[in-house]
Short mmCIF file of C-alpha atoms in Angstrom, two decimals:
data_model
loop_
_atom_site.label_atom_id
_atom_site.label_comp_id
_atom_site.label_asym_id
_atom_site.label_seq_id
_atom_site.Cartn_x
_atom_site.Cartn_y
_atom_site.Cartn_z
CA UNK A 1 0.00 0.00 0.00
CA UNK A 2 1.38 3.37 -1.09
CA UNK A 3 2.80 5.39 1.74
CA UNK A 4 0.00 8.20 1.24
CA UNK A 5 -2.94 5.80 1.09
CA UNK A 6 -2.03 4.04 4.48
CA UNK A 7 -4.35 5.24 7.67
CA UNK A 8 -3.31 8.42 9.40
CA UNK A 9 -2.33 7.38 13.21
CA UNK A 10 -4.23 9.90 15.81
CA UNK A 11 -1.84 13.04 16.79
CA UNK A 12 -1.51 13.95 20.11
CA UNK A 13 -4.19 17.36 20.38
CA UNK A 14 -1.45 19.52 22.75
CA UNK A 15 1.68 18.70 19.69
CA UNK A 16 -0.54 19.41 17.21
CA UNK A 17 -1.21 22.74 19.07
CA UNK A 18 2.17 23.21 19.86
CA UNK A 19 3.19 22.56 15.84
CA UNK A 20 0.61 24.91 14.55
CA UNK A 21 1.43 27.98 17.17
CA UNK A 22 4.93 27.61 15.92
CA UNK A 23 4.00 27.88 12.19
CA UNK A 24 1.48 30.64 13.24
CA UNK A 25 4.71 32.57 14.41
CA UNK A 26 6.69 31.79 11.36
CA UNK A 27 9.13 29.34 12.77
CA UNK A 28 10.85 26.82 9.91
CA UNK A 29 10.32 23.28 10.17
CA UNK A 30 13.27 21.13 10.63
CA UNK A 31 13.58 17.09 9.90
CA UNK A 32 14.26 16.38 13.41
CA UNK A 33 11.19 18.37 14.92
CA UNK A 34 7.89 16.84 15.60
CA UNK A 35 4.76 17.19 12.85
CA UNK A 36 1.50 15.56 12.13
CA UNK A 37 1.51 12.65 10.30
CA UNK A 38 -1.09 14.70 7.67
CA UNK A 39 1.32 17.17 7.50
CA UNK A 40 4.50 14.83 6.72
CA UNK A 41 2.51 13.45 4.27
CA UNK A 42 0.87 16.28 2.36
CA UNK A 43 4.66 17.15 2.17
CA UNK A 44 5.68 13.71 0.85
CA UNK A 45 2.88 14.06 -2.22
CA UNK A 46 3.98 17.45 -2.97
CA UNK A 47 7.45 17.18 -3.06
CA UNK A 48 7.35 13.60 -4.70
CA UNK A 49 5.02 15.13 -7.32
CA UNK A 50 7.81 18.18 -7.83
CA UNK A 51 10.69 15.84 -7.72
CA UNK A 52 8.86 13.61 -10.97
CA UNK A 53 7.94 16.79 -12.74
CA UNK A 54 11.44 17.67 -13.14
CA UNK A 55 12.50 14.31 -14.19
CA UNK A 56 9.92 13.21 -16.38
CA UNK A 57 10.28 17.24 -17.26
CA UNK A 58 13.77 16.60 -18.92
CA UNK A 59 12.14 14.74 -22.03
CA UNK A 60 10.34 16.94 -24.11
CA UNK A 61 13.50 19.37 -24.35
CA UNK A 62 16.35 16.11 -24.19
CA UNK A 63 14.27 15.32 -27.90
CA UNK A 64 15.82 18.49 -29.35
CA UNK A 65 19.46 18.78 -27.96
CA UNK A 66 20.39 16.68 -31.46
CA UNK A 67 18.47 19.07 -33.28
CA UNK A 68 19.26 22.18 -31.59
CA UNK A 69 19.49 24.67 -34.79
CA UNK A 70 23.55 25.98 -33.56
CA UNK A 71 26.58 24.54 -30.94
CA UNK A 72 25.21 27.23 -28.81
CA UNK A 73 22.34 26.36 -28.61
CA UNK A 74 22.99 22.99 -27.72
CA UNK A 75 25.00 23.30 -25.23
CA UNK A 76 22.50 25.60 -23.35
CA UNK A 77 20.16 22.91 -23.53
CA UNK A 78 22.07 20.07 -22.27
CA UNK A 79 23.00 22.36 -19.22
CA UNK A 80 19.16 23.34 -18.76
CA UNK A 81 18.24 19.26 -18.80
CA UNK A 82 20.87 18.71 -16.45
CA UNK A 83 20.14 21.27 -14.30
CA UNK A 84 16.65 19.44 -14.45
CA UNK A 85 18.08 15.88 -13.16
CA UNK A 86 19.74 17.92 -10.10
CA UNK A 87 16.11 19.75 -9.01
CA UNK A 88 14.78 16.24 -9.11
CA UNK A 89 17.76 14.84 -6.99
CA UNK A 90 17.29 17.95 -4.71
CA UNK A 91 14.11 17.17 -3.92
CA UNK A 92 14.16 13.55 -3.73
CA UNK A 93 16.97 13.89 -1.30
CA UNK A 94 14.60 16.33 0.40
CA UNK A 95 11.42 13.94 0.61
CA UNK A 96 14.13 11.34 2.45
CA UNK A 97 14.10 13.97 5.59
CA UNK A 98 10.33 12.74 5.75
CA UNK A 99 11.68 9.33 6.55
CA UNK A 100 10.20 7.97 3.01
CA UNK A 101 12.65 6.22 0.27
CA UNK A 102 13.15 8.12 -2.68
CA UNK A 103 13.46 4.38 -4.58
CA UNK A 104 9.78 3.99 -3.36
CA UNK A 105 8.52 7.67 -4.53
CA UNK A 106 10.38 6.78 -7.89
CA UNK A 107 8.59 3.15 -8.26
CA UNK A 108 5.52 4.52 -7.70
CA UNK A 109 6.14 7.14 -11.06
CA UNK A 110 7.49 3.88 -12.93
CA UNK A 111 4.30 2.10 -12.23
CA UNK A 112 1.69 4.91 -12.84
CA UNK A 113 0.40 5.50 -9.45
CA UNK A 114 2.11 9.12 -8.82
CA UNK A 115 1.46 12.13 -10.16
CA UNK A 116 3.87 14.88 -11.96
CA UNK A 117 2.91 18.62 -13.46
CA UNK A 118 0.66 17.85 -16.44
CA UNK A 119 2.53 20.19 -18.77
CA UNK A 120 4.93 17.78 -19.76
CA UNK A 121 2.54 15.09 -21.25
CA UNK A 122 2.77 17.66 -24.56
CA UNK A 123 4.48 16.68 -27.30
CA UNK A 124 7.04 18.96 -28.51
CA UNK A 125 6.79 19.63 -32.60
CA UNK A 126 9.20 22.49 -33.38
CA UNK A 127 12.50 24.22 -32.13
CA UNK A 128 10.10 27.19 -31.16
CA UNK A 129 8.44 24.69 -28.30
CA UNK A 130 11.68 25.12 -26.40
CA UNK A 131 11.69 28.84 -26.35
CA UNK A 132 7.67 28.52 -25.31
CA UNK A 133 8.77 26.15 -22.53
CA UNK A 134 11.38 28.17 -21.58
CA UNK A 135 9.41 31.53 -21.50
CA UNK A 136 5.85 30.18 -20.44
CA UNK A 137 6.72 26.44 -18.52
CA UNK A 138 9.82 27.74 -16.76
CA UNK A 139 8.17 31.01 -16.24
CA UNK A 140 4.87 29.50 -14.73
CA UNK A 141 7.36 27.26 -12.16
CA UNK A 142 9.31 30.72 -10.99
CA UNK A 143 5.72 32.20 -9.95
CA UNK A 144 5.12 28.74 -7.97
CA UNK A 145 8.63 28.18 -6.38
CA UNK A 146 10.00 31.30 -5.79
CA UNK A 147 6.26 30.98 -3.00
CA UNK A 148 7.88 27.55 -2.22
CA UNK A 149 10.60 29.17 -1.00
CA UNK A 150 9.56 30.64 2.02
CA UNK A 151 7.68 27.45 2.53
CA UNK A 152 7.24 26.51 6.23
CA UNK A 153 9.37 22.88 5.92
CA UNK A 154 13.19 23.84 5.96
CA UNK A 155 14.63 21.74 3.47
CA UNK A 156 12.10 22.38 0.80
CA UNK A 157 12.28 26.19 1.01
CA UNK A 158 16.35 25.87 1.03
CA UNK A 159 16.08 23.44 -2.21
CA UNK A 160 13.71 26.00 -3.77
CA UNK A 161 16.46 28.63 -3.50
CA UNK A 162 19.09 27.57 -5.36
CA UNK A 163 16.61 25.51 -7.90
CA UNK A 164 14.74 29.49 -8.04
CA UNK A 165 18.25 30.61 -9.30
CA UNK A 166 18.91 27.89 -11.88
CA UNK A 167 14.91 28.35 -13.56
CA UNK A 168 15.45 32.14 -13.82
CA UNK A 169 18.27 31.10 -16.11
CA UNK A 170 16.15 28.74 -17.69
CA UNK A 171 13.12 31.36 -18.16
CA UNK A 172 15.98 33.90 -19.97
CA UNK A 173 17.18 31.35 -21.80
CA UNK A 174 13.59 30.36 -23.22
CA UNK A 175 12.43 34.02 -23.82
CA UNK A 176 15.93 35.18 -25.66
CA UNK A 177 14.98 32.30 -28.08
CA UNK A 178 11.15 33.54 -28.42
CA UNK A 179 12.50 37.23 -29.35
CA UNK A 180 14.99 35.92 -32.19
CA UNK A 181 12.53 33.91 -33.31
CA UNK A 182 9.71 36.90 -33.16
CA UNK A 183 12.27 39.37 -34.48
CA UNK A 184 13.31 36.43 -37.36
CA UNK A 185 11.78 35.38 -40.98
CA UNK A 186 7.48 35.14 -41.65
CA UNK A 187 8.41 30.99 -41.21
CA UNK A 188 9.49 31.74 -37.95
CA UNK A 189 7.46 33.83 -36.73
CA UNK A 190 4.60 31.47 -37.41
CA UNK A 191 6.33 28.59 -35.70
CA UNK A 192 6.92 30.78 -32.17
CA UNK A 193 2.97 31.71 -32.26
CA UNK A 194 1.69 27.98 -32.97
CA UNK A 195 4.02 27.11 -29.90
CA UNK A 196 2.78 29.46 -27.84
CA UNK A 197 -0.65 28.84 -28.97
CA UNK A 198 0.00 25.10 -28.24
CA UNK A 199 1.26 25.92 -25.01
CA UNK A 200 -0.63 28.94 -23.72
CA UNK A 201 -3.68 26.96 -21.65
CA UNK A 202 -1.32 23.94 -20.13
CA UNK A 203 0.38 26.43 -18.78
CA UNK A 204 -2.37 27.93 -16.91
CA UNK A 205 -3.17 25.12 -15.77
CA UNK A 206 0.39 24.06 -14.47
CA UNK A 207 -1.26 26.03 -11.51
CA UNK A 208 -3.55 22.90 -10.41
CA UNK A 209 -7.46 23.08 -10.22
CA UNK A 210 -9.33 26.19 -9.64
CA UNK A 211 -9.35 27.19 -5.27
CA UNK A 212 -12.90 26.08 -5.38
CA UNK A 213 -12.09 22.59 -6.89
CA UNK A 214 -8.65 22.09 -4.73
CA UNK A 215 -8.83 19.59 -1.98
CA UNK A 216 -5.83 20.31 -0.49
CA UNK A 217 -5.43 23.91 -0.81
CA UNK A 218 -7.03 25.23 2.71
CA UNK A 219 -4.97 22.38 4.44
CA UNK A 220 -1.68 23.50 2.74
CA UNK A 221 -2.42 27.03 3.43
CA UNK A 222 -3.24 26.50 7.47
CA UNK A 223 0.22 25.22 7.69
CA UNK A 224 2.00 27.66 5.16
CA UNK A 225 3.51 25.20 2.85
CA UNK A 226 1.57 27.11 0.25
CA UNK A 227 1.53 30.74 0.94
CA UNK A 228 -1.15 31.56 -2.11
CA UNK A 229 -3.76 29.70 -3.58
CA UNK A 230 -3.66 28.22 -7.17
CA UNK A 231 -5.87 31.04 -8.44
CA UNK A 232 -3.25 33.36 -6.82
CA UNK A 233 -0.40 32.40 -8.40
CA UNK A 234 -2.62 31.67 -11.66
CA UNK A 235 -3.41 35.59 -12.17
CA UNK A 236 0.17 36.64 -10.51
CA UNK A 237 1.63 34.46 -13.96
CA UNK A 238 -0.46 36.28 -16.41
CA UNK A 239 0.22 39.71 -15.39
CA UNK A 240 3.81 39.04 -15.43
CA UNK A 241 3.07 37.12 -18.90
CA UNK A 242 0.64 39.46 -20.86
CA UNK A 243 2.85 42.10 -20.96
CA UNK A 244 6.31 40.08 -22.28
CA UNK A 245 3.89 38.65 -24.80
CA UNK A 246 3.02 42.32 -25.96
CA UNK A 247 6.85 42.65 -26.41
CA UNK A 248 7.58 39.33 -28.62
CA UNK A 249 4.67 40.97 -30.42
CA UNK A 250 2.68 37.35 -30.37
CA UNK A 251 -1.02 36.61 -29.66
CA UNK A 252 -2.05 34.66 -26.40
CA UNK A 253 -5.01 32.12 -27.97
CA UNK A 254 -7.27 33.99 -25.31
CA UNK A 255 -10.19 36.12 -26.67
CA UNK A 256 -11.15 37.59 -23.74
CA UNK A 257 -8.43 38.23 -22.48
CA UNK A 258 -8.19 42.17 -21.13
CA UNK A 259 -6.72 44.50 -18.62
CA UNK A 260 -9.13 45.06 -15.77
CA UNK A 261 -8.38 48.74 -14.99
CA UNK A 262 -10.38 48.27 -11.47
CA UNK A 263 -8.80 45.69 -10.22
CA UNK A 264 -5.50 46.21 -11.68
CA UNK A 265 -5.25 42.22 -13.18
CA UNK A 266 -5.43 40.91 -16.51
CA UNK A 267 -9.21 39.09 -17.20
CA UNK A 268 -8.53 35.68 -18.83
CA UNK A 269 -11.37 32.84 -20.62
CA UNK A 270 -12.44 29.64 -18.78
CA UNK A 271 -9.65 27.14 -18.46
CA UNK A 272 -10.47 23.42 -20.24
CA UNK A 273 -10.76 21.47 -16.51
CA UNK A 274 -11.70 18.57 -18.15
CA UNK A 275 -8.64 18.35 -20.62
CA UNK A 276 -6.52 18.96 -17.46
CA UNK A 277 -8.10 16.02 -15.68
CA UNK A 278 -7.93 13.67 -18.59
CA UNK A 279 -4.00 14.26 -18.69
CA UNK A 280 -4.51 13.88 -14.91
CA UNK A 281 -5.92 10.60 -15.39
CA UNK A 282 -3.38 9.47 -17.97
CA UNK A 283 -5.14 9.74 -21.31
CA UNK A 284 -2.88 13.30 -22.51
CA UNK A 285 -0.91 12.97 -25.83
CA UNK A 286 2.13 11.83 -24.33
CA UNK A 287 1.84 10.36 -20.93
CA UNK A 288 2.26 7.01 -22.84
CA UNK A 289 5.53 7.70 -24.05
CA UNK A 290 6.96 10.03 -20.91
CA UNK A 291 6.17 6.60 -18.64
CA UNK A 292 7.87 4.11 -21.00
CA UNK A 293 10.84 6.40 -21.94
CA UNK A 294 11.31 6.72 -18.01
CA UNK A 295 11.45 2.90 -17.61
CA UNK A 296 13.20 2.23 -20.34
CA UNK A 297 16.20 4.37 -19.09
CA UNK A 298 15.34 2.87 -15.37
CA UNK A 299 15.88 -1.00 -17.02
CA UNK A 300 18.90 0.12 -19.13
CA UNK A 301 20.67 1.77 -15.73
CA UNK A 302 20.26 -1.06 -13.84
CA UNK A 303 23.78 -2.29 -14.42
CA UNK A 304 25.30 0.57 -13.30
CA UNK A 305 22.79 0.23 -10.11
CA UNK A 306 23.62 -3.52 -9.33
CA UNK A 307 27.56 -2.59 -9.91
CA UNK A 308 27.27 0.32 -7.22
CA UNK A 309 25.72 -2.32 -4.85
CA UNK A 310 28.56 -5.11 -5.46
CA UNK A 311 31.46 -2.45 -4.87
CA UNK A 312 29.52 -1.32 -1.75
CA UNK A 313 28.92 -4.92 -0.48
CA UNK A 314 32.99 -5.78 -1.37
CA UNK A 315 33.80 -2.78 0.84
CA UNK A 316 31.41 -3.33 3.46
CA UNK A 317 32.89 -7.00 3.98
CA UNK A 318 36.57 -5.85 3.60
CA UNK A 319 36.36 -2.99 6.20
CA UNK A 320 34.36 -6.28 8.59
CA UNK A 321 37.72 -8.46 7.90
CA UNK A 322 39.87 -5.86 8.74
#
């Protein structure tokens, strides 16, 4: 039985009270301190879910580094995936302070049962799709981490820093290829708007489900994991957004979009929330292909896994005969 799905054990009423006055005053959570068992495991699915998005998130853009259109390009891409394999190894080496086994979190990806950021169940068609990502993917995960780190658990907010740093790169990266495409030939042009009109809506809903349709929002909020609510960080993305787009001189797919002079935020259309729930529930374009191209590499590395274990074992038993 998955570590989430087991039965919560009852908390003792005067440490729960104790744990919440201390988050009410701001204090950081630390490995060693005490916590709810909801609240270590609300943690677990979060950070298990961030730790897969970046590793199943290293796909779409790993399809193009052979196809990157310069040397420059390429190399910037190979650094942005691998910068990508270390947020995932961040975090998984942050979900371990939770007591869980970051083998365990990444079974449960290899056999379908855990979740990671819909956005990257998307195929990606042209060179432009990696400036979208860059601009609109990377950009949407800034809005959401840069939150996360002043989250209330310790090691996730100090992960968040330095992983912060490394997107922002990312973002410019992404956004410098949007404006020499935008600023480029007719051909190109068109490719960089039916990228970003490909892209535009997953993006939004990289945010998760509306507040009203969230069933852990409230709960992540009491304990200030999350310090804003999808819908929050939702609008907070496309006033940030609306305005770069205005610069590339592209068109956001989004009719009603408008600037609401009273209230000082950009107006979008309804979001699909049934598209987002059927990649959810598996059935996107690629969520096929992301799973078996993750345990294809996990079968082909498992040389390299069972050699690691042999030299530890032949150490292990020479250090015991010395």
């Amino acid at each position: 039985m998955p570590e989430t799905t087991r039965p919560l054990p009852t908390d003792d009423p005067t440490q729960v009270a104790a744990f919440e006055a201390r988050i009410a005053a701001g204090e950081s959570i630390e490995p060693k301190d005490w916590m709810p068992e909801r609240y270590r495991r609300q943690l677990t699915r979060m950070m298990s879910q961030h730790a897969h998005s970046e590793i199943v998130g290293m796909l779409p853009e790993g399809n193009w580094i052979t196809r990157a259109p310069s040397l420059r390009r390429k190399l910037s891409l190979i650094a942005k995936v691998q910068d990508e394999a270390g947020h995932g190894l961040y975090i998984y080496c942050g979900t371990e302070t939770l007591g869980v086994d970051r083998f365990d979190l990444y079974n449960q990806l290899l056999d379908g049962t855990a979740k990671y950021s819909s956005i990257f169940n998307y195929p990606t068609l042209a060179w432009a799709d990696m400036g979208v990502i860059g601009w609109l993917v990377d950009g949407a995960a800034i809005v959401n981490q840069t939150i996360l780190a002043k989250t209330s658990y310790g090691p996730y907010a100090r992960a968040m820093v330095r992983i912060c740093k490394e997107e922002n790169f990312h973002k410019r990266q992404g956004y410098e290829i949007c404006m020499t495409l935008a600023k480029g030939t007719p051909a190109q042009r068109e490719m960089l708007q039916d990228a970003v009109n490909r892209f535009w809506w997953p993006s939004l809903m990289m945010f998760g489900p509306s507040d009203t349709h969230s069933p852990n929002t409230a709960e992540l909020l009491k304990w200030r994991v999350k310090r804003k609510t999808n819908d929050e960080l939702r609008q907070r993305f496309i006033n940030l957004t609306v305005p770069q787009a205005q610069e590339l001189g592209i068109t956001l797919p989004d009719p009603d979009l408008r600037y609401n002079a009273e209230t000082k935020n950009w107006d979008f259309g309804t979001i699909d929330w049934s598209e987002f729930q059927e990649v959810i529930a598996g059935n996107g374009p690629c969520n096929r292909e992301r799973l078996e191209a993750r345990r294809a590499a996990h079968d082909e590395g498992r040389w390299v896994r069972d050699a690691a274990a042999a030299h530890a074992a032949k150490r292990s038993q020479a250090t015991a005969a010395a």
